[in-house]
CSV table of C-alpha atoms in Angstrom, one decimal:
chain,number,residue,atom,x,y,z
A,1,MET,CA,86.4,-12.3,55.9
A,2,ALA,CA,88.4,-10.4,58.1
A,3,GLN,CA,86.3,-7.4,60.1
A,4,ILE,CA,88.0,-4.0,59.3
A,5,LEU,CA,88.0,-0.8,61.9
A,6,PHE,CA,87.9,2.7,60.3
A,7,VAL,CA,88.6,5.2,63.1
A,8,MET,CA,87.2,8.3,61.5
A,9,THR,CA,86.6,11.9,63.1
A,10,SER,CA,83.5,13.4,64.2
A,11,ALA,CA,84.6,17.0,63.5
A,12,ASP,CA,83.3,19.0,61.2
A,13,ARG,CA,85.1,22.0,61.6
A,14,TRP,CA,89.0,22.9,62.1
A,15,THR,CA,89.9,25.6,64.5
A,16,LEU,CA,92.3,28.2,62.8
A,17,THR,CA,94.8,30.4,64.6
A,18,ASP,CA,92.7,33.6,64.1
A,19,GLY,CA,89.7,31.7,65.9
A,20,THR,CA,87.8,30.9,62.8
A,21,GLU,CA,86.5,27.9,62.1
A,22,HIS,CA,87.2,25.7,58.4
A,23,PRO,CA,84.9,23.8,57.5
A,24,THR,CA,86.2,20.0,57.2
A,25,GLY,CA,85.6,16.4,57.7
A,26,PHE,CA,87.2,13.1,56.4
A,27,TRP,CA,88.0,13.7,53.0
A,28,ALA,CA,86.5,11.5,50.8
A,29,GLU,CA,88.7,9.6,48.5
A,30,GLU,CA,90.5,8.8,51.5
A,31,PHE,CA,87.4,6.7,53.0
A,32,ALA,CA,86.3,5.5,49.7
A,33,ALA,CA,89.5,4.0,48.0
A,34,PRO,CA,90.5,1.9,51.0
A,35,TYR,CA,86.8,1.0,51.8
A,36,SER,CA,86.0,-0.3,47.9
A,37,ALA,CA,89.8,-2.0,48.1
A,38,PHE,CA,88.7,-4.1,51.6
A,39,VAL,CA,84.9,-4.8,50.7
A,40,ALA,CA,86.3,-6.2,47.2
A,41,ALA,CA,88.9,-8.2,49.0
A,42,GLY,CA,85.9,-9.8,51.4
A,43,HIS,CA,86.4,-7.8,54.2
A,44,GLU,CA,83.6,-5.9,56.5
A,45,VAL,CA,84.0,-2.2,57.4
A,46,VAL,CA,83.1,-1.3,60.8
A,47,VAL,CA,83.7,2.6,61.3
A,48,ALA,CA,84.3,4.1,64.8
A,49,THR,CA,84.0,7.9,65.9
A,50,PRO,CA,84.2,9.6,69.2
A,51,GLY,CA,80.7,9.1,70.3
A,52,GLY,CA,79.3,7.5,67.9
A,53,VAL,CA,78.9,10.5,65.8
A,54,VAL,CA,78.2,10.3,61.7
A,55,PRO,CA,81.0,11.3,60.2
A,56,ILE,CA,80.8,14.3,58.0
A,57,VAL,CA,82.6,14.4,54.4
A,58,ASP,CA,84.4,17.3,53.6
A,59,ARG,CA,82.6,19.0,50.8
A,60,SER,CA,85.5,20.6,48.8
A,61,SER,CA,86.8,16.8,48.5
A,62,LEU,CA,83.7,15.9,46.8
A,63,ALA,CA,85.0,18.4,44.2
A,64,PRO,CA,85.7,17.4,40.2
A,65,GLU,CA,89.1,19.1,40.6
A,66,ALA,CA,89.6,17.0,44.3
A,67,ASN,CA,88.9,14.0,42.2
A,68,GLY,CA,90.7,14.1,38.8
A,69,GLY,CA,87.4,14.8,36.7
A,70,ALA,CA,83.7,14.9,37.5
A,71,ASP,CA,83.3,11.2,36.5
A,72,ALA,CA,85.4,10.4,39.3
A,73,ALA,CA,84.1,12.3,41.9
A,74,ALA,CA,80.9,10.6,40.9
A,75,ALA,CA,82.3,7.5,41.7
A,76,VAL,CA,83.4,8.3,45.0
A,77,ALA,CA,80.2,9.9,45.9
A,78,ALA,CA,78.4,6.7,44.7
A,79,VAL,CA,80.9,4.9,47.4
A,80,LEU,CA,80.0,7.2,50.0
A,81,GLU,CA,76.4,6.6,49.3
A,82,SER,CA,76.1,3.1,49.2
A,83,ALA,CA,78.6,2.4,52.1
A,84,GLU,CA,76.2,1.5,55.4
A,85,ALA,CA,79.0,1.6,57.8
A,86,LEU,CA,79.5,5.4,57.5
A,87,ARG,CA,75.7,5.7,58.7
A,88,ASN,CA,76.1,3.6,61.6
A,89,PRO,CA,79.5,4.1,63.4
A,90,VAL,CA,80.3,2.2,66.9
A,91,VAL,CA,81.0,4.1,69.6
A,92,LEU,CA,85.1,4.5,69.7
A,93,HIS,CA,85.2,4.2,73.5
A,94,ASP,CA,83.3,1.2,73.0
A,95,VAL,CA,86.1,-0.5,70.4
A,96,ASP,CA,88.2,-3.1,71.4
A,97,PRO,CA,90.8,-3.6,68.5
A,98,ALA,CA,91.9,-7.0,68.9
A,99,ASP,CA,88.1,-8.0,67.1
A,100,PHE,CA,89.7,-6.3,63.9
A,101,ALA,CA,92.4,-7.5,61.7
A,102,VAL,CA,93.4,-4.1,60.8
A,103,VAL,CA,92.6,-0.8,62.0
A,104,PHE,CA,92.5,2.3,59.6
A,105,TYR,CA,92.6,6.0,59.7
A,106,PRO,CA,91.3,8.0,57.0
A,107,GLY,CA,92.7,11.8,56.7
A,108,GLY,CA,91.1,15.0,56.2
A,109,HIS,CA,91.4,18.2,58.4
A,110,GLY,CA,88.8,16.7,60.7
A,111,PRO,CA,91.5,14.4,62.9
A,112,MET,CA,93.6,17.7,63.5
A,113,GLN,CA,90.4,18.8,65.5
A,114,ASP,CA,89.7,15.7,67.7
A,115,LEU,CA,91.7,12.8,67.4
A,116,ALA,CA,94.7,14.4,67.9
A,117,VAL,CA,93.7,15.0,71.7
A,118,ASP,CA,91.4,12.0,72.0
A,119,PRO,CA,91.9,9.6,74.5
A,120,ASP,CA,90.0,6.5,73.1
A,121,SER,CA,92.0,6.5,69.7
A,122,ALA,CA,95.5,6.8,71.4
A,123,ARG,CA,94.4,3.7,73.3
A,124,VAL,CA,93.5,2.2,70.0
A,125,LEU,CA,96.7,3.2,68.1
A,126,ALA,CA,99.1,2.0,71.2
A,127,THR,CA,97.1,-1.1,71.4
A,128,THR,CA,97.3,-2.1,67.8
A,129,LEU,CA,100.9,-0.9,67.4
A,130,ALA,CA,102.1,-3.1,70.2
A,131,SER,CA,99.9,-6.2,68.6
A,132,GLY,CA,101.6,-6.2,65.4
A,133,ALA,CA,98.5,-6.3,63.8
A,134,PRO,CA,98.7,-3.8,60.3
A,135,LEU,CA,98.3,-0.2,61.8
A,136,GLY,CA,97.3,2.4,58.8
A,137,LEU,CA,97.0,6.0,58.6
A,138,LEU,CA,96.4,8.5,55.7
A,139,CYS,CA,97.2,12.2,55.5
A,140,HIS,CA,96.2,14.4,57.9
A,141,ALA,CA,95.0,11.5,60.2
A,142,PRO,CA,98.5,10.6,61.8
A,143,ALA,CA,97.9,13.8,63.8
A,144,ALA,CA,95.8,11.0,66.0
A,145,MET,CA,99.2,10.0,67.0
A,146,LEU,CA,99.8,13.0,69.2
A,147,ALA,CA,97.3,11.8,71.4
A,148,THR,CA,99.5,8.7,72.6
A,149,GLU,CA,102.2,11.0,74.1
A,150,THR,CA,102.7,10.5,78.1
A,151,ASP,CA,105.2,12.6,80.2
A,152,GLY,CA,107.1,13.0,76.5
A,153,ALA,CA,107.2,10.0,75.2
A,154,SER,CA,104.9,8.0,72.6
A,155,PRO,CA,105.4,4.4,71.2
A,156,PHE,CA,105.4,6.2,67.3
A,157,ALA,CA,109.0,7.4,68.3
A,158,GLY,CA,111.6,6.1,66.1
A,159,TYR,CA,108.7,4.6,63.5
A,160,ARG,CA,109.4,5.8,59.8
A,161,MET,CA,106.4,7.4,58.7
A,162,THR,CA,104.5,10.0,56.4
A,163,ALA,CA,101.9,12.3,56.5
A,164,PHE,CA,101.0,15.6,54.7
A,165,SER,CA,103.6,17.6,54.5
A,166,ASN,CA,104.6,21.7,55.6
A,167,ALA,CA,105.2,21.7,51.6
A,168,GLU,CA,101.4,20.6,51.1
A,169,GLU,CA,100.2,22.5,53.5
A,170,LYS,CA,101.5,25.9,52.0
A,171,LEU,CA,99.8,24.7,48.7
A,172,ALA,CA,96.9,23.7,49.7
A,173,GLY,CA,96.9,27.5,50.9
A,174,LEU,CA,96.5,27.2,54.9
A,175,ALA,CA,100.0,26.6,56.6
A,176,ASP,CA,99.4,30.2,57.6
A,177,LYS,CA,96.7,29.5,59.0
A,178,ALA,CA,97.1,26.8,61.1
A,179,PRO,CA,97.4,26.5,64.8
A,180,TRP,CA,100.5,23.8,64.1
A,181,LEU,CA,101.6,21.6,61.3
A,182,LEU,CA,101.5,17.9,61.0
A,183,GLU,CA,105.0,17.2,59.8
A,184,ASP,CA,106.3,19.7,62.4
A,185,ARG,CA,104.5,18.1,65.5
A,186,LEU,CA,105.6,14.4,64.0
A,187,VAL,CA,109.1,15.5,64.1
A,188,ALA,CA,108.9,16.2,67.4
A,189,LEU,CA,107.2,13.2,68.6
A,190,GLY,CA,109.8,11.7,67.5
A,191,ALA,CA,108.8,9.9,64.3
A,192,ARG,CA,111.2,10.0,61.4
A,193,TYR,CA,109.2,11.4,59.2
A,194,GLU,CA,109.5,11.1,55.5
A,195,ALA,CA,108.1,13.1,52.6
A,196,GLY,CA,107.8,12.4,48.8
A,197,ASP,CA,106.9,15.0,46.5
A,198,PRO,CA,103.7,17.0,46.8
A,199,PHE,CA,100.7,15.5,45.9
A,200,ALA,CA,101.9,12.6,44.4
A,201,PRO,CA,101.7,8.7,45.9
A,202,HIS,CA,103.9,8.4,48.7
A,203,VAL,CA,103.8,5.0,51.1
A,204,VAL,CA,106.0,4.4,53.8
A,205,VAL,CA,105.8,1.1,55.9
A,206,ASP,CA,108.1,0.8,59.2
A,207,ARG,CA,106.9,-3.0,60.6
A,208,ASN,CA,103.3,-2.6,61.3
A,209,LEU,CA,102.9,0.8,60.5
A,210,TYR,CA,101.4,1.6,57.2
A,211,THR,CA,101.2,6.0,56.3
A,212,GLY,CA,100.2,7.5,53.1
A,213,GLN,CA,101.0,10.9,52.5
A,214,ASN,CA,98.1,12.6,50.8
A,215,PRO,CA,95.1,11.7,48.6
A,216,ALA,CA,96.9,10.7,45.8
A,217,SER,CA,98.6,7.9,47.8
A,218,SER,CA,95.2,6.2,48.8
A,219,THR,CA,94.7,3.7,46.8
A,220,ASP,CA,98.5,2.4,47.0
A,221,LEU,CA,98.2,2.2,51.1
A,222,ALA,CA,94.9,0.5,51.3
A,223,ALA,CA,96.9,-2.4,48.6
A,224,ALA,CA,99.7,-2.6,51.0
A,225,LEU,CA,97.2,-3.3,53.9
A,226,VAL,CA,95.1,-5.7,51.9
A,227,ALA,CA,98.2,-7.8,51.4
A,228,ALA,CA,99.1,-7.9,54.8
A,229,ILE,CA,95.7,-9.1,55.8
C-alpha cells in the first residue's frame, strides 16, 4: 500500500474580469474517479488544502448532465460521501511530498483562484517534479504550475502537457469572462501544450509529469498513475 497525496483547492469562488464571483470549487468526477482507482488498488489517499480547509465541491459538477446521467451522478456523489479524506484534509504548508508515492491535483475552476498563486503548492510541485515521483494534474489543476515561476522561469518549462483548452472554456461559456485562459498561461510559462478534441479523453505523459485535459480524462489519467506506482 502506498500513500497518495491529493492537493486540492480551498476556493469556492472564482473572481471574473468584471469583479463578480463565479461559484466553483473542485470538480466532482475529477476527485471521484482517481480516488476510486487508487483505493481499489489498495492505496491510501491523503487530501491537503491551503489552510487545511475542507474542499468544496462545485455543485454544478454533481448534476446529471455533467455526469452522463442520473445514475452516474449518484455514483459520483456516493464516492464523495464515503471519502473520509475529503472531510479531514491536512494543511498544505505542513506537507512533505517525499512522504507520498504519487502527488495528484484534481481540477475545477477553484485552482485558478488559489493554487495558481500558492507558494506551498509551488513547493510541492517543484519538489515532486524534481524527485521523479509521478505527478498528476487534471483539467484546470495545471493552473497551480503558474505559481512555480520565479524570475521568469519555471521547472515545468519544456514539458509536454495538456489542460482545459481555450476551445473548451469557450464552449463552457466562461472564456469571455475569465481573467485569463489556462492554455494561454501555460504556453507563456514555456509548456509544450497539447490539446485533444474538446471534452474527449486526452492524457499526456512526459517523464514523471502526467496531465489530463478535462473531466473525461479522469479515468485514463488515474489508470496511468496507478500503473506508475
